[in-house]
mmCIF file of C-alpha atoms and ligand atoms in Angstrom:
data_model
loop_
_atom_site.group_PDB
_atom_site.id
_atom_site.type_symbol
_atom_site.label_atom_id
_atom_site.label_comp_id
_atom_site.label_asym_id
_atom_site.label_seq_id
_atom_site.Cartn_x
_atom_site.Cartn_y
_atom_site.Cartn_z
ATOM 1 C CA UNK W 145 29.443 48.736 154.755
ATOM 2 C CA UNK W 146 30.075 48.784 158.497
ATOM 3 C CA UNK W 147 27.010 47.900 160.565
ATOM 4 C CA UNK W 148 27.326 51.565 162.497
ATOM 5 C CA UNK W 149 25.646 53.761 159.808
ATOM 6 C CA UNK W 150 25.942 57.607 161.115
ATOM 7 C CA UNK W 151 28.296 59.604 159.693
ATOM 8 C CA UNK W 152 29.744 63.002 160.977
ATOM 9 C CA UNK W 153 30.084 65.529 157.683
ATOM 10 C CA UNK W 154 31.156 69.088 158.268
ATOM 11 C CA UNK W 155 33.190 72.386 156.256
ATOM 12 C CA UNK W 156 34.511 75.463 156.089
ATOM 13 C CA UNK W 157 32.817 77.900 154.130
ATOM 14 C CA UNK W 158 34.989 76.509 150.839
ATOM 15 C CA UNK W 159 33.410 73.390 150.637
ATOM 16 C CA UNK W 160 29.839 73.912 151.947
ATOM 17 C CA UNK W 161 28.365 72.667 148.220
ATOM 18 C CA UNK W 162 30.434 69.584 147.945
ATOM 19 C CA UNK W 163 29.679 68.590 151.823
ATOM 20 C CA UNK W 164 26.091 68.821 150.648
ATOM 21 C CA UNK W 165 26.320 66.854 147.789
ATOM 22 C CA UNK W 166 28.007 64.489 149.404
ATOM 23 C CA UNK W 167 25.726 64.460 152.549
ATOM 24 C CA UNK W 168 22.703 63.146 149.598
ATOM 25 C CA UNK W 169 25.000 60.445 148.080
ATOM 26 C CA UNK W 170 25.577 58.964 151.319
ATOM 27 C CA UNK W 171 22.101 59.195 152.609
ATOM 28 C CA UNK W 172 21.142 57.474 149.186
ATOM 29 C CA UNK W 173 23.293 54.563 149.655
ATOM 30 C CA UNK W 174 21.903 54.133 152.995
ATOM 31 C CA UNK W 175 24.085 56.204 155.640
ATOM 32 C CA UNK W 176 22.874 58.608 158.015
ATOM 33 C CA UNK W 177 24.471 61.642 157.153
ATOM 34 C CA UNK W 178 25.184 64.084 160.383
ATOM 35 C CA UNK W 179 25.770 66.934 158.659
ATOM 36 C CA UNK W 180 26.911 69.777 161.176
ATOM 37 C CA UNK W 181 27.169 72.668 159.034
ATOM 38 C CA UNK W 182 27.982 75.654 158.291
ATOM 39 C CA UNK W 183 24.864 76.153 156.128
ATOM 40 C CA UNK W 184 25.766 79.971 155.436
ATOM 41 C CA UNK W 185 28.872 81.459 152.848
ATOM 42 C CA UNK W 186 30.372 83.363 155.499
ATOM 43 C CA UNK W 187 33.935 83.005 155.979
ATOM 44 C CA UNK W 188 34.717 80.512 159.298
ATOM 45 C CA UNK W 189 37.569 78.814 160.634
ATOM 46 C CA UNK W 190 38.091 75.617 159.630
ATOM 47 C CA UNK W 191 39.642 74.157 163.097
ATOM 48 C CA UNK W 192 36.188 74.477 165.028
ATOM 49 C CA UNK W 193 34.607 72.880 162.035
ATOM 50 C CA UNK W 194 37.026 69.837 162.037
ATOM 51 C CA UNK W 195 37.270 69.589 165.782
ATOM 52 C CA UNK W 196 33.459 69.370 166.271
ATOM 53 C CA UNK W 197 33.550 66.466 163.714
ATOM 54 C CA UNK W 198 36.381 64.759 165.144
ATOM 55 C CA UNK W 199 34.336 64.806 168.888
ATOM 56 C CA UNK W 200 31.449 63.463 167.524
ATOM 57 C CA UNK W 201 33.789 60.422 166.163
ATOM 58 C CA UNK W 202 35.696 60.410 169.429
ATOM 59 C CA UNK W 203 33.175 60.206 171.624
ATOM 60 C CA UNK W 204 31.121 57.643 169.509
ATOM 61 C CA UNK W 205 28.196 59.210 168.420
ATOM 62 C CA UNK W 206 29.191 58.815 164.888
ATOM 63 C CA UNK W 207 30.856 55.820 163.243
ATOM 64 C CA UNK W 208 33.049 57.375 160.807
ATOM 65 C CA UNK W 209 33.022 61.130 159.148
ATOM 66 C CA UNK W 210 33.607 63.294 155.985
ATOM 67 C CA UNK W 211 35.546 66.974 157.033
ATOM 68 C CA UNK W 212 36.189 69.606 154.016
ATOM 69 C CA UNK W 213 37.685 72.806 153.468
ATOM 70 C CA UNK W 214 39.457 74.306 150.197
ATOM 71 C CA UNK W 215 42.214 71.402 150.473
ATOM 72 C CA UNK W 216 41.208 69.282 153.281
ATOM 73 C CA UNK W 217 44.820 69.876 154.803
ATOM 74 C CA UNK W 218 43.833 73.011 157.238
ATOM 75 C CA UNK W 219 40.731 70.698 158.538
ATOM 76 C CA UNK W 220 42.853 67.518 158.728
ATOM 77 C CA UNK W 221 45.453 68.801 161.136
ATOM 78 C CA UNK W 222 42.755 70.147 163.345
ATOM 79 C CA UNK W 223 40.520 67.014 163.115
ATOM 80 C CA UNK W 224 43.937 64.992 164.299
ATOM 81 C CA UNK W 225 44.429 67.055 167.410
ATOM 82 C CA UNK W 226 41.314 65.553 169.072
ATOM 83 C CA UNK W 227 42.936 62.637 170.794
ATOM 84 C CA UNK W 228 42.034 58.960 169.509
ATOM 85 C CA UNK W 229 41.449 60.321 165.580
ATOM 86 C CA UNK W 230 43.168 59.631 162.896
ATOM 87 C CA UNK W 231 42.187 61.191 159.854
ATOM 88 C CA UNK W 232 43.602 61.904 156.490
ATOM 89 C CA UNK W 233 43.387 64.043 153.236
ATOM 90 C CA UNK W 234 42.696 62.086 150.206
ATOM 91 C CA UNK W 235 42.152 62.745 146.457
ATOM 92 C CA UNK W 236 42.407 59.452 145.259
ATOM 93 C CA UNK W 237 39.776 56.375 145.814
ATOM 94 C CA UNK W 238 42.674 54.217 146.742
ATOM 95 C CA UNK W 239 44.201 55.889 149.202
ATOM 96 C CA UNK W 240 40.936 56.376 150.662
ATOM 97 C CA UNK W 241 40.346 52.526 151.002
ATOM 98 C CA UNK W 242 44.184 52.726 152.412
ATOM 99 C CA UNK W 243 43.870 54.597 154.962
ATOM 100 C CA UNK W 244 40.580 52.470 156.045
ATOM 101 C CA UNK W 245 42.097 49.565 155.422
ATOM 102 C CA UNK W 246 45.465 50.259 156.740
ATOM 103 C CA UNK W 247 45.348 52.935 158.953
ATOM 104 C CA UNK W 248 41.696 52.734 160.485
ATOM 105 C CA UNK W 249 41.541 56.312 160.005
ATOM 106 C CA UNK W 250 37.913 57.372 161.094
ATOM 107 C CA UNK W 251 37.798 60.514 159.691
ATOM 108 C CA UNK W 252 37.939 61.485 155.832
ATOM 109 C CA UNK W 253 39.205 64.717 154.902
ATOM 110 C CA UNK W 254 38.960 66.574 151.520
ATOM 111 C CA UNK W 255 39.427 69.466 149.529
ATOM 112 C CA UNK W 256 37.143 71.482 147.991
ATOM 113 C CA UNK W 257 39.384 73.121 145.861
ATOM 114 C CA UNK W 258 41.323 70.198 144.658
ATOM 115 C CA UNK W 259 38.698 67.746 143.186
ATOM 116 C CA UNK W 260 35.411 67.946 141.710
ATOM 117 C CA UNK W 261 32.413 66.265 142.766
ATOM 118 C CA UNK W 262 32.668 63.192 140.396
ATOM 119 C CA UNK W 263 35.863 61.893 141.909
ATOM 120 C CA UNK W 264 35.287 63.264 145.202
ATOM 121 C CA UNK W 265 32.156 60.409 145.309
ATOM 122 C CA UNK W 266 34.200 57.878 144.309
ATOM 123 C CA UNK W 267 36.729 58.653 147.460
ATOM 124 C CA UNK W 268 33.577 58.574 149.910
ATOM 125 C CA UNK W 269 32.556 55.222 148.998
ATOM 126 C CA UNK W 270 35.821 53.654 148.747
ATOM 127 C CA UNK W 271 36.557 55.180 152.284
ATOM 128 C CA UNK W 272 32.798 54.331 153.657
ATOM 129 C CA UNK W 273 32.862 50.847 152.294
ATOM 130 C CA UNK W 274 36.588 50.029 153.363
ATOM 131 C CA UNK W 275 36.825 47.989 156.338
ATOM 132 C CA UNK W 276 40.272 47.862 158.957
ATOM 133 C CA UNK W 277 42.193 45.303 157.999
ATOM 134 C CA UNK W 278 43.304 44.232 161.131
ATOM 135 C CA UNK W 279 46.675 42.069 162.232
ATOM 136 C CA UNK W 280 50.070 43.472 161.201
ATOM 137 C CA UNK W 281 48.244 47.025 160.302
ATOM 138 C CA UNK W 282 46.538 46.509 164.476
ATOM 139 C CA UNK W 283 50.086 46.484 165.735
ATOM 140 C CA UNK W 284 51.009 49.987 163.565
ATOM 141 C CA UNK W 285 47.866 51.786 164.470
ATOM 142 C CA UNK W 286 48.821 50.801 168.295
ATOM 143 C CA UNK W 287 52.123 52.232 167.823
ATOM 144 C CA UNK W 288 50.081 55.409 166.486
ATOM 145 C CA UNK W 289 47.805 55.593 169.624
ATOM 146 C CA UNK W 290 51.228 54.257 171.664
ATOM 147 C CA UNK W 291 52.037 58.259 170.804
ATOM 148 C CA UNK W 292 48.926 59.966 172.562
ATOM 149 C CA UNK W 293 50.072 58.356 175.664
HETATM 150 C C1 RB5 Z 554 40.060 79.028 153.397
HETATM 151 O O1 RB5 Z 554 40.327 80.058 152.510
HETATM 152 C C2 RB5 Z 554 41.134 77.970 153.284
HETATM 153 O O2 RB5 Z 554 42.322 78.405 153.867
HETATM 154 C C3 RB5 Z 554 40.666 76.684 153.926
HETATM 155 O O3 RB5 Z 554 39.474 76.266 153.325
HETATM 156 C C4 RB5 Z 554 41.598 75.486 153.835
HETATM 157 O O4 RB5 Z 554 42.018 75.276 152.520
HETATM 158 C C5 RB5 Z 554 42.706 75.453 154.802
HETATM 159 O O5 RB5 Z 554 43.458 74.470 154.911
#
């Protein structure tokens, strides 16, 4: 666990129940869980959802954070337009300790629609306990950021 402890969670209106659930995991292992809605059903958009996420990560108010919608995909591409993030969509727990590990992606994406709560724990704490790996992985996220220049 990384000693910055606030994470970033928010949804589109597909994945409000499974950002909740995952909001009282992670504030039962010890995280602080900044969970920025939506709280209501009502049909949204995910880009504002996964941009608002992504700033809070950019600008360093939160450490890492957790973005859903019915796949994670529509949220992920939005989340990666808010320069310095790098986020991906995972539904495995090792490519969610990959793309710590590897990639230093700050953001986690997922979708609601893909996998069920049981395995879509098991992603959040391989991804929240997963630290960068650092050296030849550095130079390749460099080469990433290189490309926002
Ligand atoms: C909403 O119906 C759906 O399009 C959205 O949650 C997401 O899957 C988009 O990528």
């Amino acid at each position: 666990m990384t000693d910055t402890k606030r994470i970033v969670l928010s949804s589109d209106h597909a994945a409000i129940d499974l950002r909740q659930a995952i909001a009282r995991h992670i504030e039962a292992k010890g995280w602080e869980a900044v969970d920025i809605g939506p709280t209501t059903p009502e049909s949204t958009h995910y880009p504002e959802h996964g941009a608002a996420a992504a700033r809070k990560v950019a600008s360093g108010d939160c450490a890492l954070g957790i973005i859903l919608c019915g796949t994670g995909q529509g949220i992920m591409m939005a989340a990666n337009k808010v320069p310095g993030i790098r986020c991906g969509v995972c539904a495995d727990p090792f490519s969610a300790r990959m793309i710590r590990a590897h990639n230093d992606a700050q953001i986690l994406s997922l979708g609601a629609r893909i996998v069920g709560e049981g395995l879509a724990l098991e992603i959040v704490d391989a991804f929240l306990e997963t630290e960068f790996e650092g050296g030849r992985h550095g130079t390749r996220v460099d080469m990433i950021k290189a490309l926002e220049a």
